[in-house]
Amino acid sequence: MAGPGLGAGGAAVLSARHRHPRAIGARRAAAVTVESIGHWGIIAAGEGQRFRDAGWAMPKPLIPVGGVPLIEHAVERFLAAGAPSLVVLLNAQDHASADWIRGRFSNSAVRVIARTTASSFESLRELLRQGAGWERALVSTVDAWCPSEDFLRFIESAVAHDPDATVLAVTPFVADERPLWVTPDATGQIRDLGGSAGRMVTAGFYLLPERLRRLSPPPSAAGRLREFLAWLVHRGEPVYGVVLDTVVDVDDPDDVQLAETLMAHAPSPPASRGTPSP
């Protein structure tokens, strides 16, 4: 951690899978108000240890769900929401994902930043450093999967909150070995975060105010992202939750199967307004 301020055959698995017809929500004009979001970013720096332990050799951003890599799902959700540009933070050693992103989205405003960070909090801090002059940032982890329409609904609800508020996607759908529990009140404000139980769990999507970059959490809150979020809640910061019915944290092969099962029952995506470069 650089300081407390926030400022067996995996490639074969990928090539053998077929792209699910609903694997990506087709890009379309955004149905949400995104003008207040000045910075868009995806954290994709995790090592994917549980996939490697299961014999999946590709880096985590390239893990396929419905035949489509996690990073493609994430980027397409941002583009569908109207992101004019976005930053993807990768591990510095993940050359395969960097090359794949630059090839797939070569004509779009997707910028790859390669950094090896010490923790998820450090990854967030590094991602937020990449933007300038913004008031709110929309951040996603690469392994959070949900239907594109639900992601758009999260943004629509999140931007309606006060610009100084931190807004998290939360879900009652728990399919994680280490869920981050939250307890929101009747207004949606999160009153407790962390611990061994709660009403819902965090879901990997965040709308963050710029002022978070100026906070200096204590060392105990500057390790993992969950510790930083708990510190915000417990110090009385305005932290709110937007409920999404189903979000899968794709951390192992069983999660891939679960996401693909849910994908098979998802509504068809809206009509396309263009596709990324091949």
Coordinates of N, CA and C in Angstrom, one line a residue, residues 111-268:
R111 N -9.2 3.3 -22.8 CA -7.8 3.5 -22.5 C -7.4 2.4 -21.5
V112 N -6.3 1.7 -21.8 CA -5.8 0.7 -20.9 C -4.7 1.3 -20.0
I113 N -4.8 1.1 -18.7 CA -3.7 1.5 -17.8 C -3.2 0.2 -17.1
A114 N -1.9 0.0 -17.2 CA -1.3 -1.2 -16.7 C -0.5 -0.9 -15.4
R115 N -1.0 -1.3 -14.3 CA -0.4 -1.0 -13.0 C -0.5 -2.3 -12.1
T116 N 0.5 -2.6 -11.4 CA 0.4 -3.6 -10.4 C 0.2 -2.9 -9.0
T117 N -1.0 -3.2 -8.4 CA -1.3 -2.5 -7.2 C -1.3 -3.5 -6.1
A118 N -1.2 -3.0 -4.9 CA -1.0 -3.8 -3.7 C -2.3 -4.3 -3.1
S119 N -3.4 -3.6 -3.5 CA -4.7 -4.0 -2.9 C -5.8 -3.4 -3.8
S120 N -7.1 -3.8 -3.5 CA -8.2 -3.3 -4.2 C -8.4 -1.8 -4.0
F121 N -8.1 -1.4 -2.7 CA -8.2 0.1 -2.5 C -7.2 0.8 -3.3
E122 N -6.0 0.3 -3.4 CA -5.0 0.9 -4.2 C -5.4 1.0 -5.7
S123 N -6.1 -0.1 -6.1 CA -6.6 -0.1 -7.5 C -7.6 1.0 -7.7
L124 N -8.5 1.2 -6.8 CA -9.5 2.3 -6.9 C -8.8 3.6 -6.9
R125 N -7.8 3.8 -6.0 CA -7.1 5.1 -6.0 C -6.4 5.4 -7.3
E126 N -5.8 4.4 -7.9 CA -5.1 4.5 -9.1 C -6.0 4.9 -10.3
L127 N -7.2 4.2 -10.3 CA -8.2 4.4 -11.3 C -8.7 5.9 -11.3
L128 N -9.0 6.3 -10.1 CA -9.5 7.7 -9.9 C -8.5 8.7 -10.2
R129 N -7.2 8.4 -10.1 CA -6.1 9.4 -10.5 C -6.2 9.6 -12.0
Q130 N -6.7 8.7 -12.8 CA -6.6 8.8 -14.2 C -7.5 9.9 -14.8
G131 N -8.5 10.3 -14.0 CA -9.4 11.3 -14.5 C -9.1 12.7 -14.0
A132 N -9.5 13.7 -14.7 CA -9.3 15.1 -14.2 C -10.5 16.0 -14.5
G133 N -10.8 16.8 -13.5 CA -11.9 17.8 -13.7 C -13.3 17.1 -13.6
W134 N -13.4 16.0 -12.9 CA -14.7 15.4 -12.8 C -15.3 15.6 -11.4
E135 N -16.6 15.5 -11.4 CA -17.3 15.6 -10.1 C -17.8 14.2 -9.6
R136 N -18.1 13.3 -10.5 CA -18.5 12.0 -10.1 C -17.9 11.0 -11.1
A137 N -17.6 9.8 -10.5 CA -16.9 8.7 -11.3 C -17.8 7.5 -11.2
L138 N -18.0 6.8 -12.3 CA -18.7 5.5 -12.3 C -17.6 4.4 -12.4
V139 N -17.6 3.5 -11.4 CA -16.6 2.5 -11.4 C -17.3 1.1 -11.3
S140 N -16.7 0.2 -12.0 CA -17.2 -1.2 -11.9 C -16.0 -2.1 -11.8
T141 N -16.2 -3.2 -11.0 CA -15.2 -4.3 -11.1 C -15.5 -5.2 -12.3
V142 N -14.5 -5.8 -12.9 CA -14.6 -6.6 -14.1 C -15.5 -7.8 -13.9
D143 N -15.5 -8.3 -12.6 CA -16.1 -9.6 -12.4 C -17.6 -9.5 -11.9
A144 N -18.2 -8.3 -11.9 CA -19.6 -8.1 -11.6 C -20.4 -8.3 -12.9
W145 N -21.2 -9.3 -12.9 CA -22.0 -9.6 -14.1 C -23.5 -9.4 -13.8
C146 N -24.2 -8.6 -14.6 CA -25.7 -8.5 -14.5 C -26.2 -8.2 -15.9
P147 N -27.5 -8.3 -16.2 CA -28.0 -7.9 -17.5 C -27.8 -6.4 -17.7
S148 N -27.5 -6.0 -18.9 CA -27.2 -4.6 -19.2 C -28.3 -3.6 -18.8
E149 N -29.5 -4.0 -18.9 CA -30.6 -3.2 -18.5 C -30.6 -2.9 -17.0
D150 N -30.1 -3.8 -16.2 CA -30.0 -3.6 -14.7 C -28.9 -2.6 -14.4
F151 N -27.8 -2.7 -15.2 CA -26.8 -1.7 -15.0 C -27.2 -0.3 -15.4
L152 N -28.0 -0.2 -16.4 CA -28.5 1.2 -16.8 C -29.4 1.7 -15.7
R153 N -30.2 0.8 -15.1 CA -31.1 1.2 -14.0 C -30.3 1.6 -12.8
F154 N -29.2 1.0 -12.5 CA -28.4 1.4 -11.4 C -27.9 2.8 -11.6
I155 N -27.4 3.1 -12.8 CA -26.9 4.5 -13.1 C -28.0 5.5 -13.0
E156 N -29.2 5.2 -13.5 CA -30.3 6.1 -13.5 C -30.7 6.5 -12.0
S157 N -30.7 5.4 -11.2 CA -31.1 5.7 -9.8 C -29.9 6.4 -9.0
A158 N -28.7 6.0 -9.3 CA -27.5 6.5 -8.6 C -27.4 8.0 -8.9
V159 N -27.5 8.5 -10.1 CA -27.3 9.9 -10.4 C -28.3 10.8 -9.8
A160 N -29.5 10.2 -9.4 CA -30.5 11.0 -8.8 C -30.2 11.4 -7.3
H161 N -29.1 10.7 -6.7 CA -28.7 11.1 -5.4 C -27.9 12.4 -5.4
D162 N -27.7 13.0 -4.2 CA -26.9 14.1 -4.0 C -25.5 13.9 -4.6
P163 N -24.9 14.9 -5.3 CA -23.6 14.7 -5.9 C -22.5 14.3 -4.9
D164 N -22.7 14.7 -3.6 CA -21.7 14.3 -2.6 C -21.8 12.9 -2.1
A165 N -22.8 12.2 -2.5 CA -23.1 10.9 -2.0 C -22.3 9.8 -2.7
T166 N -21.9 8.8 -2.0 CA -21.4 7.6 -2.6 C -22.5 6.6 -2.7
V167 N -22.6 6.0 -3.9 CA -23.8 5.2 -4.2 C -23.2 3.8 -4.7
L168 N -23.7 2.8 -4.0 CA -23.3 1.4 -4.3 C -24.4 0.6 -4.9
A169 N -24.2 -0.3 -5.8 CA -25.1 -1.3 -6.2 C -25.1 -2.4 -5.1
V170 N -26.3 -2.8 -4.7 CA -26.5 -3.8 -3.7 C -27.5 -4.8 -4.2
T171 N -27.4 -6.1 -3.7 CA -28.3 -7.1 -4.2 C -28.7 -8.1 -3.1
P172 N -29.9 -8.6 -3.1 CA -30.3 -9.6 -2.1 C -29.8 -11.0 -2.6
F173 N -29.3 -11.1 -3.9 CA -28.8 -12.3 -4.5 C -27.4 -12.6 -4.0
V174 N -27.2 -13.6 -3.1 CA -25.9 -13.9 -2.5 C -25.4 -15.2 -3.1
A175 N -24.3 -15.1 -3.8 CA -23.6 -16.2 -4.4 C -22.1 -16.0 -4.3
D176 N -21.7 -15.6 -3.2 CA -20.3 -15.3 -3.0 C -19.8 -15.9 -1.7
E177 N -18.5 -16.4 -1.8 CA -18.0 -17.1 -0.6 C -17.7 -16.1 0.5
R178 N -17.4 -14.8 0.1 CA -17.0 -13.8 1.1 C -17.8 -12.5 0.8
P179 N -19.1 -12.6 1.0 CA -19.9 -11.4 0.6 C -19.7 -10.2 1.5
L180 N -19.8 -9.0 1.0 CA -19.7 -7.8 1.8 C -21.1 -7.4 2.1
W181 N -21.6 -7.7 3.3 CA -22.9 -7.4 3.8 C -23.2 -5.9 4.0
V182 N -24.4 -5.5 3.7 CA -24.8 -4.1 4.0 C -26.2 -4.1 4.6
T183 N -26.5 -3.1 5.3 CA -27.8 -2.9 5.9 C -28.3 -1.5 5.6
P184 N -29.1 -1.3 4.6 CA -29.7 0.0 4.3 C -30.9 0.3 5.1
D185 N -31.2 1.5 5.3 CA -32.5 1.9 6.0 C -33.6 2.1 5.0
A186 N -34.7 2.6 5.4 CA -35.9 2.8 4.5 C -35.6 3.8 3.4
T187 N -34.7 4.7 3.6 CA -34.4 5.7 2.6 C -33.3 5.2 1.6
G188 N -32.7 4.0 1.9 CA -31.7 3.5 1.0 C -30.3 3.8 1.5
Q189 N -30.2 4.7 2.6 CA -28.9 5.0 3.1 C -28.3 3.7 3.9
I190 N -27.1 3.4 3.6 CA -26.4 2.3 4.2 C -26.0 2.6 5.6
R191 N -26.5 1.9 6.6 CA -26.2 2.2 8.0 C -25.1 1.3 8.6
D192 N -24.9 0.2 7.9 CA -23.9 -0.7 8.4 C -23.3 -1.5 7.2
L193 N -22.0 -1.7 7.2 CA -21.4 -2.4 6.1 C -20.2 -3.3 6.6
G194 N -20.2 -4.5 6.2 CA -19.3 -5.5 6.8 C -19.9 -6.4 7.8
G195 N -19.1 -7.2 8.4 CA -19.7 -8.1 9.4 C -20.1 -9.4 8.8
S196 N -20.7 -10.2 9.6 CA -21.0 -11.6 9.2 C -22.5 -11.8 8.7
A197 N -23.3 -10.7 8.7 CA -24.6 -10.8 8.2 C -25.2 -9.5 7.8
G198 N -26.2 -9.4 7.1 CA -26.9 -8.2 6.7 C -28.1 -8.5 5.8
R199 N -28.7 -7.4 5.3 CA -29.9 -7.6 4.5 C -29.5 -7.9 3.0
M200 N -28.4 -7.3 2.6 CA -28.0 -7.4 1.2 C -26.5 -7.4 1.1
V201 N -25.9 -7.6 -0.1 CA -24.5 -7.5 -0.3 C -24.1 -6.5 -1.4
T202 N -22.9 -6.0 -1.4 CA -22.5 -5.1 -2.4 C -22.4 -5.9 -3.7
A203 N -22.4 -5.1 -4.9 CA -22.5 -5.8 -6.2 C -21.5 -5.3 -7.2
G204 N -20.5 -4.6 -6.8 CA -19.4 -4.3 -7.7 C -19.6 -3.1 -8.6
F205 N -20.6 -2.2 -8.5 CA -20.8 -1.0 -9.2 C -20.9 0.2 -8.2
Y206 N -20.2 1.3 -8.6 CA -20.0 2.4 -7.6 C -20.1 3.7 -8.3
L207 N -20.9 4.6 -7.8 CA -20.9 6.0 -8.2 C -20.2 6.8 -7.1
L208 N -19.1 7.5 -7.4 CA -18.3 8.1 -6.4 C -18.1 9.5 -6.6
P209 N -18.2 10.4 -5.5 CA -18.0 11.8 -5.7 C -16.5 12.1 -5.7
E210 N -16.1 13.2 -6.3 CA -14.7 13.5 -6.5 C -14.0 13.8 -5.1
R211 N -14.8 14.2 -4.1 CA -14.1 14.6 -2.9 C -13.5 13.4 -2.2
L212 N -13.9 12.2 -2.6 CA -13.3 11.0 -1.9 C -11.8 10.9 -2.2
R213 N -11.4 11.6 -3.3 CA -9.9 11.5 -3.6 C -9.1 12.3 -2.5
R214 N -9.8 13.2 -1.8 CA -9.1 14.1 -0.9 C -9.2 13.6 0.6
L215 N -9.9 12.5 0.8 CA -9.9 11.9 2.1 C -8.7 11.1 2.4
S216 N -8.3 11.0 3.6 CA -7.1 10.3 4.1 C -7.5 9.2 5.1
P217 N -8.0 8.1 4.7 CA -8.4 7.0 5.6 C -7.2 6.5 6.5
P218 N -7.5 6.0 7.7 CA -6.4 5.4 8.5 C -5.9 4.1 7.8
P219 N -4.7 3.7 8.2 CA -4.2 2.4 7.6 C -5.2 1.3 7.6
S220 N -6.0 1.2 8.7 CA -6.9 0.1 8.8 C -8.0 0.1 7.7
A221 N -8.2 1.3 7.1 CA -9.2 1.4 6.1 C -8.6 1.6 4.7
A222 N -7.3 1.4 4.6 CA -6.6 1.7 3.3 C -6.0 0.4 2.8
G223 N -6.6 -0.7 3.1 CA -6.1 -2.0 2.5 C -7.0 -2.4 1.4
R224 N -8.0 -3.2 1.8 CA -9.0 -3.6 0.8 C -10.1 -2.6 0.6
L225 N -10.7 -2.6 -0.6 CA -11.8 -1.7 -0.9 C -12.9 -1.8 0.1
R226 N -13.3 -3.0 0.6 CA -14.3 -3.2 1.5 C -14.1 -2.5 2.8
E227 N -12.8 -2.4 3.2 CA -12.5 -1.8 4.5 C -12.6 -0.2 4.3
F228 N -12.3 0.3 3.2 CA -12.5 1.7 2.9 C -14.0 2.1 2.9
L229 N -14.8 1.2 2.3 CA -16.2 1.5 2.2 C -16.8 1.4 3.6
A230 N -16.4 0.5 4.4 CA -16.9 0.4 5.8 C -16.5 1.6 6.6
W231 N -15.3 2.1 6.4 CA -14.8 3.3 7.1 C -15.7 4.5 6.7
L232 N -16.1 4.6 5.4 CA -17.0 5.7 5.0 C -18.3 5.6 5.7
V233 N -18.9 4.5 5.8 CA -20.2 4.3 6.4 C -20.1 4.6 7.9
H234 N -19.1 4.1 8.6 CA -19.0 4.2 10.0 C -18.6 5.6 10.5
R235 N -18.0 6.4 9.6 CA -17.7 7.8 9.9 C -18.9 8.7 9.6
G236 N -20.0 8.2 9.1 CA -21.2 9.0 8.8 C -21.2 9.6 7.4
E237 N -20.4 9.2 6.5 CA -20.5 9.7 5.1 C -21.8 9.3 4.5
P238 N -22.4 10.1 3.6 CA -23.6 9.7 2.9 C -23.3 8.6 1.9
V239 N -23.7 7.4 2.3 CA -23.5 6.2 1.4 C -24.8 5.5 1.2
Y240 N -25.2 5.4 0.0 CA -26.5 4.8 -0.4 C -26.4 3.6 -1.2
G241 N -27.5 2.8 -1.2 CA -27.5 1.6 -2.0 C -28.6 1.6 -3.0
V242 N -28.4 1.1 -4.2 CA -29.4 0.9 -5.2 C -29.5 -0.6 -5.4
V243 N -30.8 -1.1 -5.2 CA -31.0 -2.5 -5.2 C -31.1 -3.0 -6.7
L244 N -30.3 -4.0 -7.0 CA -30.4 -4.8 -8.2 C -30.8 -6.2 -7.9
D245 N -31.7 -6.8 -8.6 CA -32.2 -8.1 -8.2 C -31.1 -9.2 -8.2
T246 N -30.3 -9.2 -9.3 CA -29.4 -10.3 -9.5 C -28.1 -9.7 -10.0
V247 N -27.0 -9.9 -9.3 CA -25.7 -9.6 -9.8 C -24.8 -10.7 -9.3
V248 N -24.0 -11.3 -10.3 CA -23.1 -12.4 -9.9 C -21.7 -11.9 -9.9
D249 N -21.0 -12.2 -8.8 CA -19.6 -11.9 -8.6 C -18.9 -13.1 -9.2
V250 N -18.3 -13.0 -10.4 CA -17.7 -14.2 -11.1 C -16.3 -14.4 -10.6
D251 N -16.2 -15.3 -9.7 CA -14.9 -15.6 -9.1 C -14.4 -17.0 -9.3
D252 N -15.2 -17.9 -9.8 CA -14.8 -19.3 -10.0 C -15.7 -19.9 -11.1
P253 N -15.3 -21.1 -11.6 CA -16.1 -21.7 -12.7 C -17.6 -21.9 -12.3
D254 N -17.9 -22.1 -11.1 CA -19.3 -22.3 -10.7 C -20.1 -21.0 -10.9
D255 N -19.4 -19.8 -10.7 CA -20.0 -18.6 -10.9 C -20.3 -18.3 -12.4
V256 N -19.4 -18.8 -13.3 CA -19.6 -18.7 -14.7 C -20.8 -19.4 -15.1
Q257 N -21.0 -20.6 -14.6 CA -22.2 -21.4 -14.9 C -23.4 -20.8 -14.4
L258 N -23.4 -20.2 -13.3 CA -24.5 -19.5 -12.7 C -24.9 -18.3 -13.6
A259 N -23.9 -17.5 -14.0 CA -24.2 -16.3 -14.8 C -24.8 -16.7 -16.1
E260 N -24.2 -17.8 -16.7 CA -24.8 -18.2 -18.0 C -26.2 -18.8 -17.9
T261 N -26.5 -19.4 -16.8 CA -27.9 -19.8 -16.6 C -28.8 -18.6 -16.5
L262 N -28.4 -17.6 -15.8 CA -29.2 -16.4 -15.7 C -29.3 -15.7 -17.0
M263 N -28.2 -15.7 -17.7 CA -28.2 -15.0 -19.1 C -29.2 -15.7 -20.0
A264 N -29.4 -17.0 -19.9 CA -30.3 -17.7 -20.8 C -31.8 -17.3 -20.5
H265 N -32.0 -16.7 -19.4 CA -33.4 -16.3 -19.0 C -33.6 -14.8 -19.0
A266 N -32.5 -14.1 -19.4 CA -32.6 -12.6 -19.5 C -33.4 -12.1 -20.7
P267 N -34.0 -10.9 -20.6 CA -34.7 -10.4 -21.8 C -33.8 -10.2 -22.9
S268 N -34.3 -10.2 -24.1 CA -33.4 -9.9 -25.3 C -33.0 -8.5 -25.2

